[in-house]
PDB file of C-alpha atoms in Angstrom:
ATOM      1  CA  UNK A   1     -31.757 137.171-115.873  1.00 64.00           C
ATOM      2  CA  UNK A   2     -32.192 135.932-119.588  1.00 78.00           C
ATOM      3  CA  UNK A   3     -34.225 132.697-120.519  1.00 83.00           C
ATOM      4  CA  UNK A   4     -32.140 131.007-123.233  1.00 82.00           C
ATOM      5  CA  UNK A   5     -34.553 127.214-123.499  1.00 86.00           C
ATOM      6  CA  UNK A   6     -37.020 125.800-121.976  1.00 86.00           C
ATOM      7  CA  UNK A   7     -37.998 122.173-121.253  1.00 84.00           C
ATOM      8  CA  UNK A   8     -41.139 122.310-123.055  1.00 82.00           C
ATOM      9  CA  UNK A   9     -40.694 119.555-126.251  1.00 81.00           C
ATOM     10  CA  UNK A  10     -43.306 120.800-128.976  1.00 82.00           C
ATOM     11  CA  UNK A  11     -45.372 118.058-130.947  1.00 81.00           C
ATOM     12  CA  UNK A  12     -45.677 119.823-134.605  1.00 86.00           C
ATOM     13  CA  UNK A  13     -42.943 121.792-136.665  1.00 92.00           C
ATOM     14  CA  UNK A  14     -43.776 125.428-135.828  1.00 94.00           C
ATOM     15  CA  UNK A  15     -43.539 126.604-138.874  1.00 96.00           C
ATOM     16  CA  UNK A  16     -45.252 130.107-138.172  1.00 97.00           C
ATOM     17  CA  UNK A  17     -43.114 130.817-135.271  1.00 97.00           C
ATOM     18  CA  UNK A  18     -40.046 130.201-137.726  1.00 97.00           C
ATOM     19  CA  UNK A  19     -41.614 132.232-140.480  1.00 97.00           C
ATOM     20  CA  UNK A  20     -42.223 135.528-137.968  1.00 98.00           C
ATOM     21  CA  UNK A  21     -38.790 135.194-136.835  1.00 97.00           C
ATOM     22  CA  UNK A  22     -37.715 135.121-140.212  1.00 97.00           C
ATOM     23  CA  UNK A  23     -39.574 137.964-141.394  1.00 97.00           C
ATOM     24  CA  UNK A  24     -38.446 139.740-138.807  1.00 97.00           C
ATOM     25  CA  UNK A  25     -34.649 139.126-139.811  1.00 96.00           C
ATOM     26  CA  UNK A  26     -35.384 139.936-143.399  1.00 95.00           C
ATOM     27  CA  UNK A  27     -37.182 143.447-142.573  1.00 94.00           C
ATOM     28  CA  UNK A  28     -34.253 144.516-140.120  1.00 93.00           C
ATOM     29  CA  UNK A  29     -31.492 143.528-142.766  1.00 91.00           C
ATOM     30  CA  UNK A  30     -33.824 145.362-145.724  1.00 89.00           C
ATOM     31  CA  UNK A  31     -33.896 148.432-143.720  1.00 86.00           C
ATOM     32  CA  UNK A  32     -31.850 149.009-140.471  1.00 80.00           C
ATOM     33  CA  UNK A  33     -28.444 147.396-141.794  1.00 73.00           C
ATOM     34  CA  UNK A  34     -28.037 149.771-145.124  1.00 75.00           C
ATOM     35  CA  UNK A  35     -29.957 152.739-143.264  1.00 72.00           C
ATOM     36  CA  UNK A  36     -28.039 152.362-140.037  1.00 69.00           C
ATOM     37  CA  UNK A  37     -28.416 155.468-137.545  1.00 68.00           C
ATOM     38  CA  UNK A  38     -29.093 158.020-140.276  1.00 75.00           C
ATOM     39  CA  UNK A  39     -31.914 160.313-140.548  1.00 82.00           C
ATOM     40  CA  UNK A  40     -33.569 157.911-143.191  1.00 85.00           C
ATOM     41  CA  UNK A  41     -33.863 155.306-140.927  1.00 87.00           C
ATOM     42  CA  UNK A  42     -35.477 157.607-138.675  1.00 87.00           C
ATOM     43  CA  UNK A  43     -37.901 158.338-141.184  1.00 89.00           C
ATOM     44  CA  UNK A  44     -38.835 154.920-141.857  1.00 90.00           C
ATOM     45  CA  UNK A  45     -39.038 154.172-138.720  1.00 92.00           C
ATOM     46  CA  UNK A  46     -42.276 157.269-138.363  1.00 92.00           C
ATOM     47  CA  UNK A  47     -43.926 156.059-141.757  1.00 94.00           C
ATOM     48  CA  UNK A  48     -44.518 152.859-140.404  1.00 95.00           C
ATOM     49  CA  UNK A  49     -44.524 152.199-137.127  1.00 95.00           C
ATOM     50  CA  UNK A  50     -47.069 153.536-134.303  1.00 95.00           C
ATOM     51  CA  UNK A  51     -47.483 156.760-133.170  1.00 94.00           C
ATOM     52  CA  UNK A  52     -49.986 157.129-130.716  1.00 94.00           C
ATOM     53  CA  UNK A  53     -51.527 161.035-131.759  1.00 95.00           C
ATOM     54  CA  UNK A  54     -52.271 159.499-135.173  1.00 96.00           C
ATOM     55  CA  UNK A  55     -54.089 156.436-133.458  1.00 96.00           C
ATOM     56  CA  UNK A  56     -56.200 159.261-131.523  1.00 95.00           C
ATOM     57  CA  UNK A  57     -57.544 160.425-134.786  1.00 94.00           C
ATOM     58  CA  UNK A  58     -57.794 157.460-136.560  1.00 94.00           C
ATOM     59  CA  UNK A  59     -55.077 157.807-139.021  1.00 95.00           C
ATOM     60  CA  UNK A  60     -52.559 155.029-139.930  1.00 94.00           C
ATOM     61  CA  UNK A  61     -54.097 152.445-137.962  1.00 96.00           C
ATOM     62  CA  UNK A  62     -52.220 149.750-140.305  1.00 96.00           C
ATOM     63  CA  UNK A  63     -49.134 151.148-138.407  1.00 96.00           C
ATOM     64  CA  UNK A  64     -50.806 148.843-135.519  1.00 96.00           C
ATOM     65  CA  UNK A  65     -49.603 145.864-137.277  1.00 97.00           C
ATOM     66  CA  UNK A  66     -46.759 147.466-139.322  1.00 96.00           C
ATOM     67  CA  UNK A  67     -44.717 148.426-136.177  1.00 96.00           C
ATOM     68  CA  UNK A  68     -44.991 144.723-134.762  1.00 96.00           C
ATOM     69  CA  UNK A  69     -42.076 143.241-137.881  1.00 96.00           C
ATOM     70  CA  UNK A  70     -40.125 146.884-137.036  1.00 95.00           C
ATOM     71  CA  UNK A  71     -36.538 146.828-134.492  1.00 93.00           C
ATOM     72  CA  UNK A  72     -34.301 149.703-133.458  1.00 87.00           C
ATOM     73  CA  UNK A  73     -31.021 147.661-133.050  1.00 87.00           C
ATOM     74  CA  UNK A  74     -29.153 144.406-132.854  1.00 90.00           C
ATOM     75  CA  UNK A  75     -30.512 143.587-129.083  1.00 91.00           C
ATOM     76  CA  UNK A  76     -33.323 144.415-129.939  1.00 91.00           C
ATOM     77  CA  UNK A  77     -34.449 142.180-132.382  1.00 95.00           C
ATOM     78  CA  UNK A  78     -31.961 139.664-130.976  1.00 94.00           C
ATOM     79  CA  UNK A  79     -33.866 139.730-127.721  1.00 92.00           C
ATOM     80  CA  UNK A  80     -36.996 139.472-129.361  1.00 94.00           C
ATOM     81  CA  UNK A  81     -36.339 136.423-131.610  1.00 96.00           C
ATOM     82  CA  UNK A  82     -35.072 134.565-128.655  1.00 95.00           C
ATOM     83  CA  UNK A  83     -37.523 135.390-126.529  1.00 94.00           C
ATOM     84  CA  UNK A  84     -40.111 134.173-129.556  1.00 96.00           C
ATOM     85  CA  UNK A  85     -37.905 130.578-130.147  1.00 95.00           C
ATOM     86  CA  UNK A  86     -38.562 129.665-126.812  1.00 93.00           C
ATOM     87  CA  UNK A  87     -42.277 130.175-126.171  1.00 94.00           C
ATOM     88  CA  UNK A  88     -43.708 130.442-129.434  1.00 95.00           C
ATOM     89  CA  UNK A  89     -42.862 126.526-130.581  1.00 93.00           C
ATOM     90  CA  UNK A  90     -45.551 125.154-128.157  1.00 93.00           C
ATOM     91  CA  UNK A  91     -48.144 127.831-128.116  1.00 94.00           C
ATOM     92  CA  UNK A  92     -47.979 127.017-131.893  1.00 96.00           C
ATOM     93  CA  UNK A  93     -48.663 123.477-130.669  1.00 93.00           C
ATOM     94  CA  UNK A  94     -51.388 123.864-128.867  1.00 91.00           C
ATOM     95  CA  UNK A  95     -53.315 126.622-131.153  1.00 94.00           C
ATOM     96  CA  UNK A  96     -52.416 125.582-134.647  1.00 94.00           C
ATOM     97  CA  UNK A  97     -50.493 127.185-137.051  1.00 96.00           C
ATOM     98  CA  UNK A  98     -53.458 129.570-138.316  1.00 96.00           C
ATOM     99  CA  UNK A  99     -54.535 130.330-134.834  1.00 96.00           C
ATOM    100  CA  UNK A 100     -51.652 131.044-133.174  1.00 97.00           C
ATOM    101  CA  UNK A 101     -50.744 133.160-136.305  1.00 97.00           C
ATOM    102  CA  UNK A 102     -54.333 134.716-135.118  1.00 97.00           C
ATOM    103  CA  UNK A 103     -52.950 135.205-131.921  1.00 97.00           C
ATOM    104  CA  UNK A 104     -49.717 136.241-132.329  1.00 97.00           C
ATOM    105  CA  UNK A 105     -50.874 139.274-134.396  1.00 97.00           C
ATOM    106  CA  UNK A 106     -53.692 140.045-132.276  1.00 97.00           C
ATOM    107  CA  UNK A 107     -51.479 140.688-129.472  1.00 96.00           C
ATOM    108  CA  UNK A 108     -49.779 143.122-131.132  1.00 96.00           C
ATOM    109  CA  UNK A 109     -52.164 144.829-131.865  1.00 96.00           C
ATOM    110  CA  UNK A 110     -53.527 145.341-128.306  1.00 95.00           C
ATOM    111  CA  UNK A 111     -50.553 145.616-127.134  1.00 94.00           C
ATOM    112  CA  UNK A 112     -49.926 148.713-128.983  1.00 94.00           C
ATOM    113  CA  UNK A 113     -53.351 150.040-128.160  1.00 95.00           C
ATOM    114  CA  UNK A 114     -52.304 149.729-124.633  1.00 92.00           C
ATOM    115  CA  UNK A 115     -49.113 152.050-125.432  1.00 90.00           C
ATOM    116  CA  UNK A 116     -51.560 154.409-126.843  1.00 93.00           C
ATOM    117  CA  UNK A 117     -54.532 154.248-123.888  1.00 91.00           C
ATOM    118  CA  UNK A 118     -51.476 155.168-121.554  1.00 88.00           C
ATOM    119  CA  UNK A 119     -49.841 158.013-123.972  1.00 88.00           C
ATOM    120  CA  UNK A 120     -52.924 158.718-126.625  1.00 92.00           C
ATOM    121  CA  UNK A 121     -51.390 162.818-127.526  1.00 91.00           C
ATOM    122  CA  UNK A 122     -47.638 160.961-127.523  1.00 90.00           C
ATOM    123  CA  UNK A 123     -45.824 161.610-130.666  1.00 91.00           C
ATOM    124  CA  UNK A 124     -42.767 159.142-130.121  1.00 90.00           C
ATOM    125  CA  UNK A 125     -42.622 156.065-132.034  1.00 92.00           C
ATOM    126  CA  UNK A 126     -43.408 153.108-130.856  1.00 91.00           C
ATOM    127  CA  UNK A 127     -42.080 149.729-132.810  1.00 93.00           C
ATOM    128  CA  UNK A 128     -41.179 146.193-131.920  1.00 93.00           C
ATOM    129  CA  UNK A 129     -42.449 142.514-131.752  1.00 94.00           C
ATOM    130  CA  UNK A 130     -42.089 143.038-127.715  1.00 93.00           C
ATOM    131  CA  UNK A 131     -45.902 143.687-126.905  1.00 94.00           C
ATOM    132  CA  UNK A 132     -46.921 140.160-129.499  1.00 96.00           C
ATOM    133  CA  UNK A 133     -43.885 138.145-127.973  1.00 95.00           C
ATOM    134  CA  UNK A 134     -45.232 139.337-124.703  1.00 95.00           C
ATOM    135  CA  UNK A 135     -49.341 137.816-125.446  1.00 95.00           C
ATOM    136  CA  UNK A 136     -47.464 134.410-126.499  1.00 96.00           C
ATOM    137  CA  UNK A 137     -45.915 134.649-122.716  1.00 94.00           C
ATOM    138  CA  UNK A 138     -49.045 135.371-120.984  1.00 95.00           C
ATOM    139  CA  UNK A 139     -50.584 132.321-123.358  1.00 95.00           C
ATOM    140  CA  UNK A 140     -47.513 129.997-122.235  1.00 94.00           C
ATOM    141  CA  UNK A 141     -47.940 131.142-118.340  1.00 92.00           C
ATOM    142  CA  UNK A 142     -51.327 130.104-118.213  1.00 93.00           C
ATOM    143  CA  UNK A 143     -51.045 126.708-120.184  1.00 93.00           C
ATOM    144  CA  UNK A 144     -47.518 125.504-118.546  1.00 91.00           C
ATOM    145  CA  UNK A 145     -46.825 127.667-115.047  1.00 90.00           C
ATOM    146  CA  UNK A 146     -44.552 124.504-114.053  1.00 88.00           C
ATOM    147  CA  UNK A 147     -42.497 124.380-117.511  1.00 88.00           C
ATOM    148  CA  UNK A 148     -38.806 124.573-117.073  1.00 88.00           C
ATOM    149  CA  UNK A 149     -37.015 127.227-118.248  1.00 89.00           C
ATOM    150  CA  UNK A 150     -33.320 127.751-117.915  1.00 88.00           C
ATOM    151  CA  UNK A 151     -32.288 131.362-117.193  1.00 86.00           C
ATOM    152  CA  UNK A 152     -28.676 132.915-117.414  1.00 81.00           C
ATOM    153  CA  UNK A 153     -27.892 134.753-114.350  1.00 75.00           C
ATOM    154  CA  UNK A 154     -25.125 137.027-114.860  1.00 72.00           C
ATOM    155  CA  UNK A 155     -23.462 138.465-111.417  1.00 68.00           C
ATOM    156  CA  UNK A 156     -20.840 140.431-112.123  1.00 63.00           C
ATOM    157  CA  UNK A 157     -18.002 137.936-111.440  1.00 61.00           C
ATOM    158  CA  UNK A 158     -19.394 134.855-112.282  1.00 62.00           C
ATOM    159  CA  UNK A 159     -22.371 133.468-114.326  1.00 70.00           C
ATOM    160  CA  UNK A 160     -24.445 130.695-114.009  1.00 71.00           C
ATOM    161  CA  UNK A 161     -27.781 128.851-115.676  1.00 75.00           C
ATOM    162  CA  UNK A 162     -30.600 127.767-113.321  1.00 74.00           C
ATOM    163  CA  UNK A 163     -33.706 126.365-114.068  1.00 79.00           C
ATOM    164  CA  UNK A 164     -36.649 127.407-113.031  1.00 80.00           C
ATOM    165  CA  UNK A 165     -40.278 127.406-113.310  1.00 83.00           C
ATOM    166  CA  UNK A 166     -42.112 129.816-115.953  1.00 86.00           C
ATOM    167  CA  UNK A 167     -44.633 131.167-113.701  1.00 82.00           C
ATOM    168  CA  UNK A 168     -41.505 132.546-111.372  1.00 86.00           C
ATOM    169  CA  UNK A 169     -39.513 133.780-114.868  1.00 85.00           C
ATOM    170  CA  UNK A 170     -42.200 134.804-116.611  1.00 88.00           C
ATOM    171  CA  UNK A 171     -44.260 136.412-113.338  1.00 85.00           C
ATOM    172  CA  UNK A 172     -41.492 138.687-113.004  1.00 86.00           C
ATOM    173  CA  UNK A 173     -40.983 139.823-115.728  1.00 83.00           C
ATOM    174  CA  UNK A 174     -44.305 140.988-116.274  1.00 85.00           C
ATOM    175  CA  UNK A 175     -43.923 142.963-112.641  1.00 88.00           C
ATOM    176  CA  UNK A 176     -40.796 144.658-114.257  1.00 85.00           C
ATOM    177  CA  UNK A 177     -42.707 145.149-116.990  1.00 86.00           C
ATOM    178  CA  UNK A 178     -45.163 147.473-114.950  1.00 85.00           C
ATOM    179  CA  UNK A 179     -43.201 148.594-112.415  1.00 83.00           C
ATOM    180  CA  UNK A 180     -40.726 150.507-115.302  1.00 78.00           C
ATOM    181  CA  UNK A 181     -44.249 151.697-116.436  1.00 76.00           C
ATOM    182  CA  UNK A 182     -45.405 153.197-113.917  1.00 76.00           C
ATOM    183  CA  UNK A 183     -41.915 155.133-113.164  1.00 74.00           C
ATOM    184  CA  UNK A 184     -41.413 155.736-117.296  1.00 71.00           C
ATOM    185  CA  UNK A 185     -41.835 159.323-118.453  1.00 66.00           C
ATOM    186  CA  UNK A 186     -44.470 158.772-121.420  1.00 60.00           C
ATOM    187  CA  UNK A 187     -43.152 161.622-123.378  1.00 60.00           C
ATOM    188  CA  UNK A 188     -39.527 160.535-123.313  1.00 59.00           C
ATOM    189  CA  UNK A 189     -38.447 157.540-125.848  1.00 58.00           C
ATOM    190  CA  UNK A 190     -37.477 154.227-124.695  1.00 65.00           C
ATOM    191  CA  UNK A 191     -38.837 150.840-124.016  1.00 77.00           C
ATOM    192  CA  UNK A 192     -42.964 150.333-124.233  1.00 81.00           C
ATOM    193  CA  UNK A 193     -43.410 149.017-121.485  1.00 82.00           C
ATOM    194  CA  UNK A 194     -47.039 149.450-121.195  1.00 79.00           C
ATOM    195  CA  UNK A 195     -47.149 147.358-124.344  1.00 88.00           C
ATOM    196  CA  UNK A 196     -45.416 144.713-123.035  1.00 88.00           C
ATOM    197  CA  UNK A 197     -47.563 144.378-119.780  1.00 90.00           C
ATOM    198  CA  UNK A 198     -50.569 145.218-122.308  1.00 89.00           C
ATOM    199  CA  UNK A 199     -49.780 142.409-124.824  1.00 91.00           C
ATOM    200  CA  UNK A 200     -48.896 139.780-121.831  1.00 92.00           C
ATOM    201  CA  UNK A 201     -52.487 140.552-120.634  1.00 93.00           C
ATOM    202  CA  UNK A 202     -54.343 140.325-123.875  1.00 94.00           C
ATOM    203  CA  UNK A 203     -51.923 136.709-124.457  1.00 94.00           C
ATOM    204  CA  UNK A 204     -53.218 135.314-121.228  1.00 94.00           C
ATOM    205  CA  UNK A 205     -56.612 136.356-122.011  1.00 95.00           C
ATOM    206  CA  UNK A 206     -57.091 134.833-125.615  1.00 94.00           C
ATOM    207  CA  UNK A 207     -55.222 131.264-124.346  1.00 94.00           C
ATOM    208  CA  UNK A 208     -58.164 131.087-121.658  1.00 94.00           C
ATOM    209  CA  UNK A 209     -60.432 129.124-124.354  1.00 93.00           C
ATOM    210  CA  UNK A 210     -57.621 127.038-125.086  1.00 91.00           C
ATOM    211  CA  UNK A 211     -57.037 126.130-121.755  1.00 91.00           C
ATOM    212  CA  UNK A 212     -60.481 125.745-120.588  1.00 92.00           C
ATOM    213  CA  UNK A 213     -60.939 123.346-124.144  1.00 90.00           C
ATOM    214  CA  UNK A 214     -58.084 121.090-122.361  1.00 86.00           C
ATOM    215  CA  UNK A 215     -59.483 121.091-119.230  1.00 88.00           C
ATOM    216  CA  UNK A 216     -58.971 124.179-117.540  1.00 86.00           C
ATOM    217  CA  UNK A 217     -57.817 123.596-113.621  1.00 82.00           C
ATOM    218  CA  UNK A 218     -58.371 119.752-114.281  1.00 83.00           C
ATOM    219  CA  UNK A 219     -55.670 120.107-117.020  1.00 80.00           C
ATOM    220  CA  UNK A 220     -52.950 121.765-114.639  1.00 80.00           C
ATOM    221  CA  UNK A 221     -53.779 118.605-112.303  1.00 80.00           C
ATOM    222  CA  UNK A 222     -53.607 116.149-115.190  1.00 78.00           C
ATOM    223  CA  UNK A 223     -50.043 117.787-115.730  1.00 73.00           C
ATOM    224  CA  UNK A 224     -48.905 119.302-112.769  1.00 68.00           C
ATOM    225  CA  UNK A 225     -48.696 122.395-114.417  1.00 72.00           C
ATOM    226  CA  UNK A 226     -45.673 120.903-116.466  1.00 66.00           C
ATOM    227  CA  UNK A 227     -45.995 120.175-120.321  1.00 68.00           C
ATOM    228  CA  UNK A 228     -48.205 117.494-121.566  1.00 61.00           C
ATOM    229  CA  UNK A 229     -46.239 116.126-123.908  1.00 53.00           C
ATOM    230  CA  UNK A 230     -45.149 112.482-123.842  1.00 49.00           C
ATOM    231  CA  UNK A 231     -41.324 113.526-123.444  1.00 50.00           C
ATOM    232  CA  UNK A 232     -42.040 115.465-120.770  1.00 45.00           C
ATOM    233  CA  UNK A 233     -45.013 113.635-118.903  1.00 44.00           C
ATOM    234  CA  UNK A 234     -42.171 110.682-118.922  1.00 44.00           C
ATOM    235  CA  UNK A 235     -39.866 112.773-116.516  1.00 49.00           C
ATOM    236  CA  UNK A 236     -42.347 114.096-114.491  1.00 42.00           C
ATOM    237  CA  UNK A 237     -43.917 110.528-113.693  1.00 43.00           C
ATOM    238  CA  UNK A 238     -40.367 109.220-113.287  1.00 47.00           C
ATOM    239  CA  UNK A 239     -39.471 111.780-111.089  1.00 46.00           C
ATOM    240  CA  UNK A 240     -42.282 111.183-108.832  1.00 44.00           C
ATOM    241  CA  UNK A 241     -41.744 107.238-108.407  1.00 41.00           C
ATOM    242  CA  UNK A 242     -40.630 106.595-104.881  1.00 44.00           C
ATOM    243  CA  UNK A 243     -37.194 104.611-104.556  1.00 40.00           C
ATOM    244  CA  UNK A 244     -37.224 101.021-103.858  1.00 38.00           C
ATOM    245  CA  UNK A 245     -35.035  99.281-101.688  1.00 38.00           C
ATOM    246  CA  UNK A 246     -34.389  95.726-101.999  1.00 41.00           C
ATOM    247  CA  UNK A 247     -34.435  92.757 -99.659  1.00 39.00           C
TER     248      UNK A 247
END
């Protein structure tokens, strides 16, 4: 199940979310493309991304931020920047460009923190945009549950895309999220996923003054829970005008 758009028309040119995904393209070409699976990369990867012993005593905590603009392979970052083009556009909308720059990084950072809480003596690596992607998905659940999003769902034989509503895309994955937590061995490598369910959390709490600014509970009324924009609030009224029949 991969989102690949949502129907979720943005307002303002998100210029930060287009900037992050490009700095994020720039660093992996700068480092991992040259470097490729050699020990150097290896290396780079340990100077500056997070390690959670050297959080415990308070060394390197720049590596908090550092590790966020850092990917281990072509689906990886791949993954990430999509995930990023399709929610970050309207949380950019709502916030601001400075704020949800705020946001985005502040995430990350918590979402790291919640890698370390779980695995604080850990000496493996930990590196990715995942756990700040994640806190702009918790952000976009809370603000637009009833959004569209169209998944690809691949079944062996066939393939086909469905839309469906965020809260059931992105409510899973945030269960997947902590269910391969819970059965994850911390001291093996792999995926964080106690960053991602970490950053998700922290995302959905930092959007609540947003969403409480637009109305909180009155605003998912006002909207249905689908996007406000004027694109979209055109559908949704359309789609709820009874048919006429002529006499």
């Amino acid at each position: 199940m991969l989102p690949i758009r949502d129907h979720n028309p943005s307002g303002r040119m998100p210029y930060v979310t287009y900037a992050l995904i490009a700095i994020n393209l720039i660093i992996f070409a700068a480092h991992n493309v040259p470097l490729g699976e050699s020990r150097a990369l290896n290396v780079f990867f340990a100077q500056w991304g997070m390690i959670p012993a050297f959080i415990t005593d308070g060394e390197r905590l720049f590596t908090l931020v550092t590790s966020q603009f850092l990917h281990g392979g072509y689906m990886h970052i791949a993954g990430n920047m999509l995930f990023l083009w399709i929610f970050g556009d309207n949380m950019e909308d709502e916030m601001g460009h400075i704020g949800f720059l705020l946001f985005y990084l502040t995430s990350g950072v918590f979402a790291a923190l919640a890698q370390w809480i779980v695995e604080p003596a850990s000496v493996v690596v930990t590196i990715g945009a995942s756990g700040a992607i994640a806190g702009v998905m918790g952000g976009y659940l809370l603000l637009f549950p009833k959004a569209k999003v169209d998944i690809l769902l691949i079944l062996i034989v066939f393939f086909r895309i469905l839309p469906i509503p965020a809260w059931i895309m992105l409510g899973l994955w945030f269960l997947l999220q902590v269910g391969n937590g819970v059965a994850s061995d911390p001291d093996l490598g792999g995926v964080a996923y106690w960053a991602h369910a970490g950053g998700f959390v922290i995302g959905l709490v930092l959007t609540i003054p947003i969403f409480i600014k637009l109305g909180g509970f009155a605003f998912w009324q006002k909207t249905h829970g689908a996007p406000p924009h004027p694109e979209a609030r055109y559908k949704l009224v359309k789609s709820r005008v009874p048919s006429v029949r002529r006499n």
